[in-house]
Short mmCIF file of N, CA and C in Angstrom, two decimals:
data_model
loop_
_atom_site.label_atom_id
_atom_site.label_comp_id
_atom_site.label_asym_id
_atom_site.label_seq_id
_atom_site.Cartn_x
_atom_site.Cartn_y
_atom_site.Cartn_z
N UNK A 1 115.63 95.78 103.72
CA UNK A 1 115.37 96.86 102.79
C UNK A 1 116.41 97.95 103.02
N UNK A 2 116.96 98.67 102.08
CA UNK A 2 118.19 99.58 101.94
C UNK A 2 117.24 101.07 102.03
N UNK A 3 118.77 101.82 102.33
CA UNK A 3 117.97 103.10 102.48
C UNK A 3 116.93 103.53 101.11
N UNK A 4 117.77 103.38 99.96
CA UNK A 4 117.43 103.85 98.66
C UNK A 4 115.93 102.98 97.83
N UNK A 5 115.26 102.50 99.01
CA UNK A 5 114.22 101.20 98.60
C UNK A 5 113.18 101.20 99.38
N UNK A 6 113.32 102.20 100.49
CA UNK A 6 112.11 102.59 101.20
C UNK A 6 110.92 103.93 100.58
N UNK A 7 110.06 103.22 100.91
CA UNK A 7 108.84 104.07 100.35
C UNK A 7 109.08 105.78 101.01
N UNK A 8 108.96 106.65 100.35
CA UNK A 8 108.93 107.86 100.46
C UNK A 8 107.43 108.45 100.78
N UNK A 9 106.89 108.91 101.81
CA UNK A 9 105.66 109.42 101.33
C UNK A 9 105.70 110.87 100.96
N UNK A 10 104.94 111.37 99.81
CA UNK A 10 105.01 112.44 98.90
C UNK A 10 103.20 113.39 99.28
N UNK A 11 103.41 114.28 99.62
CA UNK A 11 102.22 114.88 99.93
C UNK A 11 101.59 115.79 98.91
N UNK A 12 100.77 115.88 98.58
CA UNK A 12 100.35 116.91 97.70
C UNK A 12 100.08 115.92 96.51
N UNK A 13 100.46 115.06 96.12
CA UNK A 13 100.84 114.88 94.45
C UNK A 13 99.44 113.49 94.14
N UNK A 14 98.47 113.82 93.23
CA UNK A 14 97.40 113.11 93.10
C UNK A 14 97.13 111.84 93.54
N UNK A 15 96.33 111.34 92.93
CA UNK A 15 95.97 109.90 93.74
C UNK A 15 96.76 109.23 92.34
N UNK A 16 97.42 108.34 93.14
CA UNK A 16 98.41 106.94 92.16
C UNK A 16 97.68 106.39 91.26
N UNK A 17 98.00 106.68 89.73
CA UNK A 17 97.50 105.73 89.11
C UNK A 17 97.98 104.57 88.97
N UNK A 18 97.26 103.42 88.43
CA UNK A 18 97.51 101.91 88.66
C UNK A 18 97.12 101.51 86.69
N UNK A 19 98.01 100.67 86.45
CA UNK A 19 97.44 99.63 85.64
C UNK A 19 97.81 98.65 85.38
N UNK A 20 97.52 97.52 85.26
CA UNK A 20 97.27 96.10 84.50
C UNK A 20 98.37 95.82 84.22
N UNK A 21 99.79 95.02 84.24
CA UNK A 21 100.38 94.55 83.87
C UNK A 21 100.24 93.60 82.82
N UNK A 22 100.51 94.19 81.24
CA UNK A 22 100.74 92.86 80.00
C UNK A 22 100.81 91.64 80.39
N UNK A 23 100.06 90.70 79.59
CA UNK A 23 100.56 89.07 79.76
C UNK A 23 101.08 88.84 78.19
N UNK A 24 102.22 88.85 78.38
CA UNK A 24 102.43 88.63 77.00
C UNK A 24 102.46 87.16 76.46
N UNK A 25 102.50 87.09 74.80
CA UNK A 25 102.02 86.03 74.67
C UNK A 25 103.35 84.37 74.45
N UNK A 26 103.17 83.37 74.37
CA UNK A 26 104.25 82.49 74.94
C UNK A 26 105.05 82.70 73.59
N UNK A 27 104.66 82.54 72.57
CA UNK A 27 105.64 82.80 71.64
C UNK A 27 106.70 83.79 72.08
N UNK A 28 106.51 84.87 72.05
CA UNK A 28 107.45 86.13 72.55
C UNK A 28 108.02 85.55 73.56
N UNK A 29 107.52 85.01 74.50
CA UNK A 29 108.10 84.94 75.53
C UNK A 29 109.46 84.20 75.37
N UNK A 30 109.27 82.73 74.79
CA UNK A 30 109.92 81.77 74.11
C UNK A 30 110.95 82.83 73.30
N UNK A 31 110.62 83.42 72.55
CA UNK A 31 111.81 84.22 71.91
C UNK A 31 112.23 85.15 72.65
N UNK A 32 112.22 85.62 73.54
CA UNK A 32 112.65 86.30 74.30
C UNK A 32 113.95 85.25 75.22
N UNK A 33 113.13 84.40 75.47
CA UNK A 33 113.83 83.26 76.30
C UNK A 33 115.18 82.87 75.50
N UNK A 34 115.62 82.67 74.60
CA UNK A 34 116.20 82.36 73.71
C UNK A 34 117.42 83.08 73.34
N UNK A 35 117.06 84.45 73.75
CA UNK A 35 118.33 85.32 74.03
C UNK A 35 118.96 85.37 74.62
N UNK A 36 118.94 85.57 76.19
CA UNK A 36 119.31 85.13 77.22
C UNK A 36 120.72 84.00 77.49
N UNK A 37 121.13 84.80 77.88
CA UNK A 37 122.89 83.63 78.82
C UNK A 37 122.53 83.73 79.73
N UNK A 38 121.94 82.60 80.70
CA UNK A 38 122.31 83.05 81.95
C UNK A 38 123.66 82.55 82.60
N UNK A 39 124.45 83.64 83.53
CA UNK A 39 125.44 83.14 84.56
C UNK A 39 125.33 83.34 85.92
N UNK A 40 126.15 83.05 86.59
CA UNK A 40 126.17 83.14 88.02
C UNK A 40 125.79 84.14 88.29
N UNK A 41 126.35 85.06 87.38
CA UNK A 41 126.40 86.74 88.06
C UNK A 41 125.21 87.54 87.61
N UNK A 42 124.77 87.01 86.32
CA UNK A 42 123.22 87.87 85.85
C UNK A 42 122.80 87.03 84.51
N UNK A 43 121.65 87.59 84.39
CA UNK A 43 121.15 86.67 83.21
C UNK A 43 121.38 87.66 81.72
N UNK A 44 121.84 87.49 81.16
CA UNK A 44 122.76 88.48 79.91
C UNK A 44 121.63 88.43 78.84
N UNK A 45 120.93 89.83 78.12
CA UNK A 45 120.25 89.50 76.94
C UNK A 45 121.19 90.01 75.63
N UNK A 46 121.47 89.31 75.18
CA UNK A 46 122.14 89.16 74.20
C UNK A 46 121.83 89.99 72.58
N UNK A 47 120.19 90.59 72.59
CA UNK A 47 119.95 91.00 71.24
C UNK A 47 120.36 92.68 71.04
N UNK A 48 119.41 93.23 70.75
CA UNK A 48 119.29 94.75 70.34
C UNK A 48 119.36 95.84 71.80
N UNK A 49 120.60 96.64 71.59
CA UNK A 49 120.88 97.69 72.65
C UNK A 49 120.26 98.57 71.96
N UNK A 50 119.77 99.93 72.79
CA UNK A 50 119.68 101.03 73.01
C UNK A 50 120.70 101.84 72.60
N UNK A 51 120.44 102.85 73.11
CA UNK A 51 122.06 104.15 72.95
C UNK A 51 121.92 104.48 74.30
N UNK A 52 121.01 103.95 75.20
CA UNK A 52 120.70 104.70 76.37
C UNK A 52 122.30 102.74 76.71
N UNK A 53 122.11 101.75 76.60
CA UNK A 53 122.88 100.83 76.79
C UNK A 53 121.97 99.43 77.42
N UNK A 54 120.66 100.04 77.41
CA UNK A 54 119.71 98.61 77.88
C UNK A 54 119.47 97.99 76.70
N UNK A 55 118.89 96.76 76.74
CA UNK A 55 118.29 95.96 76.19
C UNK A 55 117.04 96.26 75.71
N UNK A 56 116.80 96.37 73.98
CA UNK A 56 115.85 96.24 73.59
C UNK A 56 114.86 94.67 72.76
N UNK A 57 113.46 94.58 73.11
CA UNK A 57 112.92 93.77 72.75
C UNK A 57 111.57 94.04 71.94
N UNK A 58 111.57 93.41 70.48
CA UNK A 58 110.61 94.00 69.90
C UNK A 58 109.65 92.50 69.72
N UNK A 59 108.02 92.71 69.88
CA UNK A 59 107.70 91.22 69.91
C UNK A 59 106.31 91.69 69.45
N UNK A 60 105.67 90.85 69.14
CA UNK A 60 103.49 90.87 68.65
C UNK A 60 103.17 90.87 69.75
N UNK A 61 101.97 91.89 69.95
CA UNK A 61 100.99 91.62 71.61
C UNK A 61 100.64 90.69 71.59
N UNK A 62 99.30 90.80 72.03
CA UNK A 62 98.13 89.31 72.06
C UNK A 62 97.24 90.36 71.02
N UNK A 63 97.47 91.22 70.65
CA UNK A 63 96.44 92.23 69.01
C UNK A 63 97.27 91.98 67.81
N UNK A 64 98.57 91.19 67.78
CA UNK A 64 99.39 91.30 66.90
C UNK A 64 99.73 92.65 66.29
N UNK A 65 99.87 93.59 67.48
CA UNK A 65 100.64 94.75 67.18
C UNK A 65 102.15 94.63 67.71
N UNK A 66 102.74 95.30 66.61
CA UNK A 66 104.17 94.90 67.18
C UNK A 66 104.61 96.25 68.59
N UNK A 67 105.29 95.68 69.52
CA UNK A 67 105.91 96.49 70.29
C UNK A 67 107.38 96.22 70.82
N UNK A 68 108.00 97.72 70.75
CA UNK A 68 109.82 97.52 71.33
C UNK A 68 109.35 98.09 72.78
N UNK A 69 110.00 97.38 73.72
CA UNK A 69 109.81 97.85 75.44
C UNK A 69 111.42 97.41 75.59
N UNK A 70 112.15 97.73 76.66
CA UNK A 70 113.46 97.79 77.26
C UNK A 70 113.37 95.70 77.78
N UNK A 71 114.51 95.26 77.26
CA UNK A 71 114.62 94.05 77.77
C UNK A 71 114.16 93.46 79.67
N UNK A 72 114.97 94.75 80.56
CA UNK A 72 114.29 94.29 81.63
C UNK A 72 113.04 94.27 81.81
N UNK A 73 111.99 95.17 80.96
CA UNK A 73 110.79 95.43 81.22
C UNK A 73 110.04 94.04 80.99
N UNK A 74 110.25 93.48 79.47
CA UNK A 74 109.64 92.45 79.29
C UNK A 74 109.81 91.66 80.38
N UNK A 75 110.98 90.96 80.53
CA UNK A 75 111.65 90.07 81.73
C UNK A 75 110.80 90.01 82.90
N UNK A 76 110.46 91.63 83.56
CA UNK A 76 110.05 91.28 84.90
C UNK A 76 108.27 91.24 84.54
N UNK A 77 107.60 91.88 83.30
CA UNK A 77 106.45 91.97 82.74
C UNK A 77 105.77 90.17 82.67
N UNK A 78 106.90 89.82 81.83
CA UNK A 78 106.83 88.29 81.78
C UNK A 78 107.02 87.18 83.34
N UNK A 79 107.17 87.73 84.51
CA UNK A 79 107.61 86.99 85.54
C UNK A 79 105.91 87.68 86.56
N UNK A 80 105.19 88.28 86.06
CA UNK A 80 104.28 88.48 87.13
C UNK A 80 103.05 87.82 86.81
N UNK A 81 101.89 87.71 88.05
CA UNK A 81 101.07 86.77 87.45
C UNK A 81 99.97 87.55 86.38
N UNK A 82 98.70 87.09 85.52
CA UNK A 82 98.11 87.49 85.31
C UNK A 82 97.01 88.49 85.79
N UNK A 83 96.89 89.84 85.33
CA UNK A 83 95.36 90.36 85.89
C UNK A 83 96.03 91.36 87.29
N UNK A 84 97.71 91.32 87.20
CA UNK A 84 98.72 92.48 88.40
C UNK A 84 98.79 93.79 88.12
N UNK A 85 98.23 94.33 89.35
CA UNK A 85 98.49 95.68 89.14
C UNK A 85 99.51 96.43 89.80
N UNK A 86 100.26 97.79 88.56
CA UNK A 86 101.40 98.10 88.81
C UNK A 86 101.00 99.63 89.14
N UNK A 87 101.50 100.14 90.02
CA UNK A 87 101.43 101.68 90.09
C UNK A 87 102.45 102.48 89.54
N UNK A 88 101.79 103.47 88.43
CA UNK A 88 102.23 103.66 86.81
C UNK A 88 103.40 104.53 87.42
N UNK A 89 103.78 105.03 88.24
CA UNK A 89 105.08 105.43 88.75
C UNK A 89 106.02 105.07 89.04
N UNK A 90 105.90 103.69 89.27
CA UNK A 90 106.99 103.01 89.18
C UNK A 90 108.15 102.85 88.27
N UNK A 91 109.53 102.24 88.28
CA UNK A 91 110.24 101.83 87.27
C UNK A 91 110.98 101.17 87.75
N UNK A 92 111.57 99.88 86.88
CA UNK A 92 112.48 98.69 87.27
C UNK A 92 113.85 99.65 87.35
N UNK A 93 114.60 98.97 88.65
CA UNK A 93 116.03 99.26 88.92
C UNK A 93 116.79 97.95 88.90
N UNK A 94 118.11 98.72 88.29
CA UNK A 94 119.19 97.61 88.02
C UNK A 94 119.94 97.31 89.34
N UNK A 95 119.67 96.74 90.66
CA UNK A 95 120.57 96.93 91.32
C UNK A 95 122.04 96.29 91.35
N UNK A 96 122.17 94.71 90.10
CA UNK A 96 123.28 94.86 90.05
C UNK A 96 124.21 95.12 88.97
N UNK A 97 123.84 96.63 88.21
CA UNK A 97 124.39 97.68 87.50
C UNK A 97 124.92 97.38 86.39
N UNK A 98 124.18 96.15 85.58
CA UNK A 98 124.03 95.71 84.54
C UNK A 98 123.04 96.15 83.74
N UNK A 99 123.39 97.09 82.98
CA UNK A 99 122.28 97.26 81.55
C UNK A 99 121.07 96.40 81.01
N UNK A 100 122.37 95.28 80.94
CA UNK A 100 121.58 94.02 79.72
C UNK A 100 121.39 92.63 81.02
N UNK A 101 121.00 93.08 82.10
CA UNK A 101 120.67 91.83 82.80
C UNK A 101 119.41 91.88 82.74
N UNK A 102 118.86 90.54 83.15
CA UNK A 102 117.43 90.59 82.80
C UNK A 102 116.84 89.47 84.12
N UNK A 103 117.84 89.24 84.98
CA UNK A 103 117.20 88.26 85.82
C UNK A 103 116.11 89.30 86.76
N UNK A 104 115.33 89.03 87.18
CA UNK A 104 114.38 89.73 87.99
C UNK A 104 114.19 88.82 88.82
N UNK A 105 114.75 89.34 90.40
CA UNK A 105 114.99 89.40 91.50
C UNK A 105 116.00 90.26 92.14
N UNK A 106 115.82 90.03 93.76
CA UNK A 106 116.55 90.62 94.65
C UNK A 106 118.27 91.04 94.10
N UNK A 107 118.58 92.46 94.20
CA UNK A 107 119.99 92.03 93.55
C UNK A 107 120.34 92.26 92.45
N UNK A 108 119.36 92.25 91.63
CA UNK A 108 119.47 92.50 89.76
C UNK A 108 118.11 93.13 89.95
N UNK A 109 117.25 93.39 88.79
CA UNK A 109 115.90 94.22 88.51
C UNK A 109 114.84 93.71 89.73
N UNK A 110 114.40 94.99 90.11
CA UNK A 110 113.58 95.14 91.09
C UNK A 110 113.12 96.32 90.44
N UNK A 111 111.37 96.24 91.43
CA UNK A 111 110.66 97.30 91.23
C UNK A 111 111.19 98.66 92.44
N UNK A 112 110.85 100.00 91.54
CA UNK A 112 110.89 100.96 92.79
C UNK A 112 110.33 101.92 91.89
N UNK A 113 110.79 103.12 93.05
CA UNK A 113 110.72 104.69 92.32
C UNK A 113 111.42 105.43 91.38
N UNK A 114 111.05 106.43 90.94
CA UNK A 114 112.14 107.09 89.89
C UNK A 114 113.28 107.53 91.09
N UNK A 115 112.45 108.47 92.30
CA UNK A 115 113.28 108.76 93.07
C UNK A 115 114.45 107.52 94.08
N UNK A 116 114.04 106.22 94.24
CA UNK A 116 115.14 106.00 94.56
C UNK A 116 115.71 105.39 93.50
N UNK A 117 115.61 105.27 92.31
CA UNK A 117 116.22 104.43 91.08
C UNK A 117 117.40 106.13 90.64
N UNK A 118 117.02 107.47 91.35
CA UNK A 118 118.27 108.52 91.02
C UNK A 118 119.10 108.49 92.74
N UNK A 119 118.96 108.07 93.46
CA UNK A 119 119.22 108.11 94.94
C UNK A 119 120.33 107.04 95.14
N UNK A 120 119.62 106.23 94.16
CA UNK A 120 120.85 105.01 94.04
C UNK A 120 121.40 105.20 93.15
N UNK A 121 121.60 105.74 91.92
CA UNK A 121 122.63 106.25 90.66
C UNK A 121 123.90 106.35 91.21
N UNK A 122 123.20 107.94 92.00
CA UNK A 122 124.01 108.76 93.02
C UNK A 122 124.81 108.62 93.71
N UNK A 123 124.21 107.81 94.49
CA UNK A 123 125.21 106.90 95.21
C UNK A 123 126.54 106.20 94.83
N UNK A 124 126.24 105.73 93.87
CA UNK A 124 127.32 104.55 92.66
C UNK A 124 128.05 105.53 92.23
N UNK A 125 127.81 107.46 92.03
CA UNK A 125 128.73 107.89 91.07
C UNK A 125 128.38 107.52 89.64
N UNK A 126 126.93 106.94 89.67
CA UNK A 126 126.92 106.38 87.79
C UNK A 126 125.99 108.05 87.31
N UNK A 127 125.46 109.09 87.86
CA UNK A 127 124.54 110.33 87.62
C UNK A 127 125.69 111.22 87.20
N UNK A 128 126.11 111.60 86.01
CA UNK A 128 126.97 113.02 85.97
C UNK A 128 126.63 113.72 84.72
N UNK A 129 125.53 114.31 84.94
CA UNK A 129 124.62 115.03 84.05
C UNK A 129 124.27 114.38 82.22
N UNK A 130 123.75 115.39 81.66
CA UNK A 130 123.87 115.27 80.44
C UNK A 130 125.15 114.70 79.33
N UNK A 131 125.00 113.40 78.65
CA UNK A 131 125.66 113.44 77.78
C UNK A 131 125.39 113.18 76.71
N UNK A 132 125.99 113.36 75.45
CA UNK A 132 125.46 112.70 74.40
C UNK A 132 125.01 111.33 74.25
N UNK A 133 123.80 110.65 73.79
CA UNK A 133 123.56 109.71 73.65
C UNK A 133 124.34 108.72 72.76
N UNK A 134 124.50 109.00 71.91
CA UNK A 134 125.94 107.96 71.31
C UNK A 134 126.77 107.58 72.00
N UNK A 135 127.55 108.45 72.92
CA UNK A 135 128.64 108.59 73.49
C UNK A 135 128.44 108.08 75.67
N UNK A 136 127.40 107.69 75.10
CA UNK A 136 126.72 107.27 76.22
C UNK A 136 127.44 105.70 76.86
N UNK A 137 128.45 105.85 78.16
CA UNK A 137 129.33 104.68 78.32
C UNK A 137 128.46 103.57 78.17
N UNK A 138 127.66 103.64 78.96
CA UNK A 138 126.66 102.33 79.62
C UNK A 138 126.83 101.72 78.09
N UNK A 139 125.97 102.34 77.06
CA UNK A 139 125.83 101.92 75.58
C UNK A 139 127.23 101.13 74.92
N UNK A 140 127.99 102.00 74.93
CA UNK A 140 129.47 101.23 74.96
C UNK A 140 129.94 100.12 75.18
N UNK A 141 129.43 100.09 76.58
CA UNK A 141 130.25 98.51 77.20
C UNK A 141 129.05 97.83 77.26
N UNK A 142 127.54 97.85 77.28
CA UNK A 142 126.86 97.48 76.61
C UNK A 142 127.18 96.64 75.59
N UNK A 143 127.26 97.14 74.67
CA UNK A 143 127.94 96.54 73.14
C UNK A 143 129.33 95.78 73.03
N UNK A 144 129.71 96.42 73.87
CA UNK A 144 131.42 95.75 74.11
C UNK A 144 130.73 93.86 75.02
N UNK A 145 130.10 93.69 75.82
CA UNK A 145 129.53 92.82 76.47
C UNK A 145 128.82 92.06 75.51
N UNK A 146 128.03 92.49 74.95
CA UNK A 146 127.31 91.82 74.28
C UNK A 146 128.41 90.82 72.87
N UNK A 147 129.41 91.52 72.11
CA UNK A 147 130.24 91.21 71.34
C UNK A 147 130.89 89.94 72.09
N UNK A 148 131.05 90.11 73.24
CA UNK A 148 132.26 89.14 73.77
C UNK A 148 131.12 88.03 74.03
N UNK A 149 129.97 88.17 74.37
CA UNK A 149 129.08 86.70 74.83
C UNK A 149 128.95 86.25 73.52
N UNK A 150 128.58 86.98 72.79
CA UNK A 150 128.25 86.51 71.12
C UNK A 150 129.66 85.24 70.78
N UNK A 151 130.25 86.17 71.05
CA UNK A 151 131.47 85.48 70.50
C UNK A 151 132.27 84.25 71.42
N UNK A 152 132.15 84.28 72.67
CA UNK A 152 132.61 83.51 73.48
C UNK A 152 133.80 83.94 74.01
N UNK A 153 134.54 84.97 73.78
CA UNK A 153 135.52 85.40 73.92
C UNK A 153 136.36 85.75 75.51
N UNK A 154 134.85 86.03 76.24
CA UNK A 154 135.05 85.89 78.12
C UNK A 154 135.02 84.22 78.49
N UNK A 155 135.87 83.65 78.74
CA UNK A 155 135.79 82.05 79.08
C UNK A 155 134.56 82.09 80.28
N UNK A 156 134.43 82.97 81.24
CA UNK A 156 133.91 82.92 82.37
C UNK A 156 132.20 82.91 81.75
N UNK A 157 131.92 84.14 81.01
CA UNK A 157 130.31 83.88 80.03
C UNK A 157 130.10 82.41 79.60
N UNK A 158 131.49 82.43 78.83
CA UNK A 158 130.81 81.23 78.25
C UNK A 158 130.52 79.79 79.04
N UNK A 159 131.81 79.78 79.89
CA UNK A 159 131.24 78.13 80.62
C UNK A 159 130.86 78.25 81.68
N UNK A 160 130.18 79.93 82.04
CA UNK A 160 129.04 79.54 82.75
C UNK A 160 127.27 79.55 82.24
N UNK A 161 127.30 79.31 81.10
CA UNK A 161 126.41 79.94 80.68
C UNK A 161 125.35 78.50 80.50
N UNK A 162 124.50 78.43 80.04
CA UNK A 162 123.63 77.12 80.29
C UNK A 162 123.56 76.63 78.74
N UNK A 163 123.75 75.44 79.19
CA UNK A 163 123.91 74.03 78.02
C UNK A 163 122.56 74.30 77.33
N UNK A 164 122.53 74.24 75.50
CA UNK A 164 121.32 74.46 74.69
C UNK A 164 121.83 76.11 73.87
N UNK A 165 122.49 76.52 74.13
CA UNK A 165 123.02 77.50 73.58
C UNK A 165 124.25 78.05 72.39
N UNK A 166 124.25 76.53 72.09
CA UNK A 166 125.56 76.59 71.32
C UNK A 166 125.87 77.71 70.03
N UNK A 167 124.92 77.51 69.30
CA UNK A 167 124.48 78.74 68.55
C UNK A 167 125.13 80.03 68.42
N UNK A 168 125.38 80.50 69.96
CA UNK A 168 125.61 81.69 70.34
C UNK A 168 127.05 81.65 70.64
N UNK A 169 127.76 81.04 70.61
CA UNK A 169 129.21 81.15 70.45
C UNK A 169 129.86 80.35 69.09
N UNK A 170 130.66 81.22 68.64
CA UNK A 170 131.85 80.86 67.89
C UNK A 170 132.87 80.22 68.31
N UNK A 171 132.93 79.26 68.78
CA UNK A 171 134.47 78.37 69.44
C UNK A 171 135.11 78.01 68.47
#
């Protein structure tokens, strides 16, 4: 465990709320699945960015209400078991500083705190205040990434990427 991944204890501040982690339903999931490149280096979601530069995913509950949540969210939402409880303070970190990765594990999305998910920003040099959201890099190369998997245009995306996907490149 790294410095930026150890539990902090916080005094004063109420009792933790907890809730229920979604089971979402297999359809979504399946389409969710479907986006996805995976490579060596991370598992790439390929659909709808943000301006913030993550991955968005819009899908039916199990009420057939529609909902958009951040691509890693579904990802690691979809990887836990049924009936898990999450303490509502939490938030997924990118540790390997990919926007649009979506593998969840050690290394890429993990659970933590807000405070060490800014402790580790910090660290990287990726925290330098306010900017416009358009103009927001992450969003940028975000999109710039996403264009080149679409397209096939990084040789390295593409032939590492897993057989069943043809679809998704233009060769």
């Amino acid at each position: 465990m790294t410095w930026w991944q150890e539990p902090l204890p916080l005094p004063g501040l109420p009792d933790i709320v907890v809730r229920t982690v979604p089971t979402h339903p297999a359809v979504a999931v399946a389409r969710f699945a479907a986006k996805i490149v995976p490579t060596a280096s991370c598992h790439w979601y390929t659909a709808a960015i943000g301006d913030d530069g993550y991955g968005r995913y819009t899908y039916l509950d199990e009420t057939g209400r529609q909902r958009t949540v951040s691509a890693h969210r579904f990802a690691w939402e979809a990887t836990r078991p049924p009936g898990e409880l999450i303490n509502e303070t939490h938030v997924l970190m990118h540790e390997c500083n990919n926007t649009l990765c979506v593998y969840v594990g050690p290394g890429h999305v993990v659970l933590g705190t807000q405070l060490q998910n800014v402790r580790y920003a910090d660290r990287l040099g990726r925290r330098r205040g306010n900017r416009p959201v358009a103009a927001h890099p992450a969003a940028i190369t975000a999109r710039a990434h996403r264009a080149q998997l679409r397209s096939g245009t990084i040789p390295s995306f593409r032939d590492e990427s897993l057989t069943g996907h043809p679809a998704l490149f233009a060769l």
